[in-house]
mmCIF file with all atom_site columns, C-alpha atoms in Angstrom:
data_model
loop_
_atom_site.group_PDB
_atom_site.id
_atom_site.type_symbol
_atom_site.label_atom_id
_atom_site.label_alt_id
_atom_site.label_comp_id
_atom_site.label_asym_id
_atom_site.label_entity_id
_atom_site.label_seq_id
_atom_site.pdbx_PDB_ins_code
_atom_site.Cartn_x
_atom_site.Cartn_y
_atom_site.Cartn_z
_atom_site.occupancy
_atom_site.B_iso_or_equiv
_atom_site.pdbx_formal_charge
_atom_site.auth_seq_id
_atom_site.auth_comp_id
_atom_site.auth_asym_id
_atom_site.auth_atom_id
_atom_site.pdbx_PDB_model_num
ATOM 1  C CA . MET A 1 1  ? 0.000   0.001  0.004   1.00 0.00 ? 511 MET A CA 1
ATOM 2  C CA . ALA A 1 2  ? 1.415   3.357  -1.000  1.00 0.00 ? 512 ALA A CA 1
ATOM 3  C CA . TYR A 1 3  ? 1.643   6.221  1.450   1.00 0.00 ? 513 TYR A CA 1
ATOM 4  C CA . ASN A 1 4  ? 0.338   9.619  0.493   1.00 0.00 ? 514 ASN A CA 1
ATOM 5  C CA . ASN A 1 5  ? -0.072  12.756 2.510   1.00 0.00 ? 515 ASN A CA 1
ATOM 6  C CA . ARG A 1 6  ? -3.120  14.351 0.910   1.00 0.00 ? 516 ARG A CA 1
ATOM 7  C CA . ASN A 1 7  ? -5.018  14.581 4.194   1.00 0.00 ? 517 ASN A CA 1
ATOM 8  C CA . TYR A 1 8  ? -2.032  16.246 5.843   1.00 0.00 ? 518 TYR A CA 1
ATOM 9  C CA . HIS A 1 9  ? -1.860  18.841 3.078   1.00 0.00 ? 519 HIS A CA 1
ATOM 10 C CA . LYS A 1 10 ? -5.608  19.368 3.233   1.00 0.00 ? 520 LYS A CA 1
ATOM 11 C CA . ARG A 1 11 ? -5.347  19.970 6.980   1.00 0.00 ? 521 ARG A CA 1
ATOM 12 C CA . ILE A 1 12 ? -2.505  22.468 6.490   1.00 0.00 ? 522 ILE A CA 1
ATOM 13 C CA . ARG A 1 13 ? -4.502  24.349 3.848   1.00 0.00 ? 523 ARG A CA 1
ATOM 14 C CA . PHE A 1 14 ? -7.429  24.532 6.283   1.00 0.00 ? 524 PHE A CA 1
ATOM 15 C CA . MET A 1 15 ? -5.196  25.856 9.103   1.00 0.00 ? 525 MET A CA 1
ATOM 16 C CA . VAL A 1 16 ? -3.607  28.467 6.846   1.00 0.00 ? 526 VAL A CA 1
ATOM 17 C CA . GLN A 1 17 ? -7.025  29.590 5.661   1.00 0.00 ? 527 GLN A CA 1
ATOM 18 C CA . ILE A 1 18 ? -8.253  30.030 9.261   1.00 0.00 ? 528 ILE A CA 1
ATOM 19 C CA . TYR A 1 19 ? -5.015  31.822 10.160  1.00 0.00 ? 529 TYR A CA 1
ATOM 20 C CA . ASN A 1 20 ? -5.339  34.253 7.224   1.00 0.00 ? 530 ASN A CA 1
ATOM 21 C CA . GLU A 1 21 ? -8.912  35.053 8.206   1.00 0.00 ? 531 GLU A CA 1
ATOM 22 C CA . ALA A 1 22 ? -8.017  35.714 11.838  1.00 0.00 ? 532 ALA A CA 1
ATOM 23 C CA . LYS A 1 23 ? -4.651  37.408 11.421  1.00 0.00 ? 533 LYS A CA 1
ATOM 24 C CA . GLU A 1 24 ? -4.564  41.115 11.881  1.00 0.00 ? 534 GLU A CA 1
ATOM 25 C CA . ARG A 1 25 ? -1.641  43.355 12.475  1.00 0.00 ? 535 ARG A CA 1
ATOM 26 C CA . ASP A 1 26 ? -2.117  43.616 16.238  1.00 0.00 ? 536 ASP A CA 1
ATOM 27 C CA . VAL A 1 27 ? -3.119  39.971 16.863  1.00 0.00 ? 537 VAL A CA 1
ATOM 28 C CA . PRO A 1 28 ? -0.164  37.755 17.800  1.00 0.00 ? 538 PRO A CA 1
ATOM 29 C CA . ASP A 1 29 ? 0.128   34.185 16.556  1.00 0.00 ? 539 ASP A CA 1
ATOM 30 C CA . THR A 1 30 ? -0.052  32.842 20.099  1.00 0.00 ? 540 THR A CA 1
ATOM 31 C CA . ARG A 1 31 ? -3.519  34.286 20.549  1.00 0.00 ? 541 ARG A CA 1
ATOM 32 C CA . ILE A 1 32 ? -4.675  32.684 17.314  1.00 0.00 ? 542 ILE A CA 1
ATOM 33 C CA . LEU A 1 33 ? -3.233  29.343 18.427  1.00 0.00 ? 543 LEU A CA 1
ATOM 34 C CA . THR A 1 34 ? -4.853  29.440 21.860  1.00 0.00 ? 544 THR A CA 1
ATOM 35 C CA . LYS A 1 35 ? -8.190  31.146 21.186  1.00 0.00 ? 545 LYS A CA 1
ATOM 36 C CA . ILE A 1 36 ? -9.204  30.761 17.529  1.00 0.00 ? 546 ILE A CA 1
ATOM 37 C CA . PHE A 1 37 ? -7.761  27.437 16.379  1.00 0.00 ? 547 PHE A CA 1
ATOM 38 C CA . PRO A 1 38 ? -9.458  25.411 19.179  1.00 0.00 ? 548 PRO A CA 1
ATOM 39 C CA . LYS A 1 39 ? -12.855 26.696 17.969  1.00 0.00 ? 549 LYS A CA 1
ATOM 40 C CA . TYR A 1 40 ? -12.203 24.782 14.755  1.00 0.00 ? 550 TYR A CA 1
ATOM 41 C CA . GLY A 1 41 ? -10.808 21.676 16.461  1.00 0.00 ? 551 GLY A CA 1
ATOM 42 C CA . ILE A 1 42 ? -7.180  22.510 15.732  1.00 0.00 ? 552 ILE A CA 1
ATOM 43 C CA . PHE A 1 43 ? -4.841  21.832 18.663  1.00 0.00 ? 553 PHE A CA 1
ATOM 44 C CA . ILE A 1 44 ? -1.189  22.287 17.740  1.00 0.00 ? 554 ILE A CA 1
ATOM 45 C CA . SER A 1 45 ? 1.874   23.672 19.476  1.00 0.00 ? 555 SER A CA 1
ATOM 46 C CA . TYR A 1 46 ? 3.557   26.946 18.619  1.00 0.00 ? 556 TYR A CA 1
ATOM 47 C CA . ARG A 1 47 ? 6.564   25.026 17.304  1.00 0.00 ? 557 ARG A CA 1
ATOM 48 C CA . GLN A 1 48 ? 4.414   22.974 14.927  1.00 0.00 ? 558 GLN A CA 1
ATOM 49 C CA . TRP A 1 49 ? 2.689   26.145 13.744  1.00 0.00 ? 559 TRP A CA 1
ATOM 50 C CA . MET A 1 50 ? 6.000   27.864 13.002  1.00 0.00 ? 560 MET A CA 1
ATOM 51 C CA . TYR A 1 51 ? 7.031   24.855 10.910  1.00 0.00 ? 561 TYR A CA 1
ATOM 52 C CA . ILE A 1 52 ? 3.749   24.951 8.981   1.00 0.00 ? 562 ILE A CA 1
ATOM 53 C CA . LYS A 1 53 ? 3.883   28.720 8.601   1.00 0.00 ? 563 LYS A CA 1
ATOM 54 C CA . SER A 1 54 ? 7.375   28.545 7.126   1.00 0.00 ? 564 SER A CA 1
ATOM 55 C CA . MET A 1 55 ? 6.286   26.108 4.419   1.00 0.00 ? 565 MET A CA 1
ATOM 56 C CA . LYS A 1 56 ? 5.929   27.476 0.897   1.00 0.00 ? 566 LYS A CA 1
ATOM 57 C CA . PRO A 1 57 ? 2.408   27.355 -0.525  1.00 0.00 ? 567 PRO A CA 1
ATOM 58 C CA . SER A 1 58 ? 3.656   25.094 -3.293  1.00 0.00 ? 568 SER A CA 1
ATOM 59 C CA . GLU A 1 59 ? 4.580   22.462 -0.683  1.00 0.00 ? 569 GLU A CA 1
ATOM 60 C CA . TYR A 1 60 ? 0.977   21.993 0.486   1.00 0.00 ? 570 TYR A CA 1
ATOM 61 C CA . SER A 1 61 ? -1.060  23.132 -2.509  1.00 0.00 ? 571 SER A CA 1
ATOM 62 C CA . SER A 1 62 ? -3.227  20.528 -4.167  1.00 0.00 ? 572 SER A CA 1
ATOM 63 C CA . ASP A 1 63 ? -2.494  21.554 -7.737  1.00 0.00 ? 573 ASP A CA 1
ATOM 64 C CA . GLN A 1 64 ? 0.395   19.160 -8.322  1.00 0.00 ? 574 GLN A CA 1
ATOM 65 C CA . LEU A 1 65 ? -1.153  16.310 -6.384  1.00 0.00 ? 575 LEU A CA 1
ATOM 66 C CA . GLU A 1 66 ? -4.320  16.359 -8.491  1.00 0.00 ? 576 GLU A CA 1
ATOM 67 C CA . LEU A 1 67 ? -2.380  16.230 -11.757 1.00 0.00 ? 577 LEU A CA 1
ATOM 68 C CA . PHE A 1 68 ? -1.316  12.673 -11.118 1.00 0.00 ? 578 PHE A CA 1
ATOM 69 C CA . GLY A 1 69 ? -4.101  11.589 -8.765  1.00 0.00 ? 579 GLY A CA 1
#
């Protein structure tokens, strides 16, 4: 059975979408992680979020995955 990470990428896209909706200039990332993400069932650490945030959009976009899927 082959391993694929489509669900992982889908989850990252969802988190980034929620982050972009909630992010304002005066709202720190820690507040988004502790107050907003749990409303959507997202419970991650600050370290995990910084790793996800540093990813390029091409690393988790579905465009390439759907070409061969």
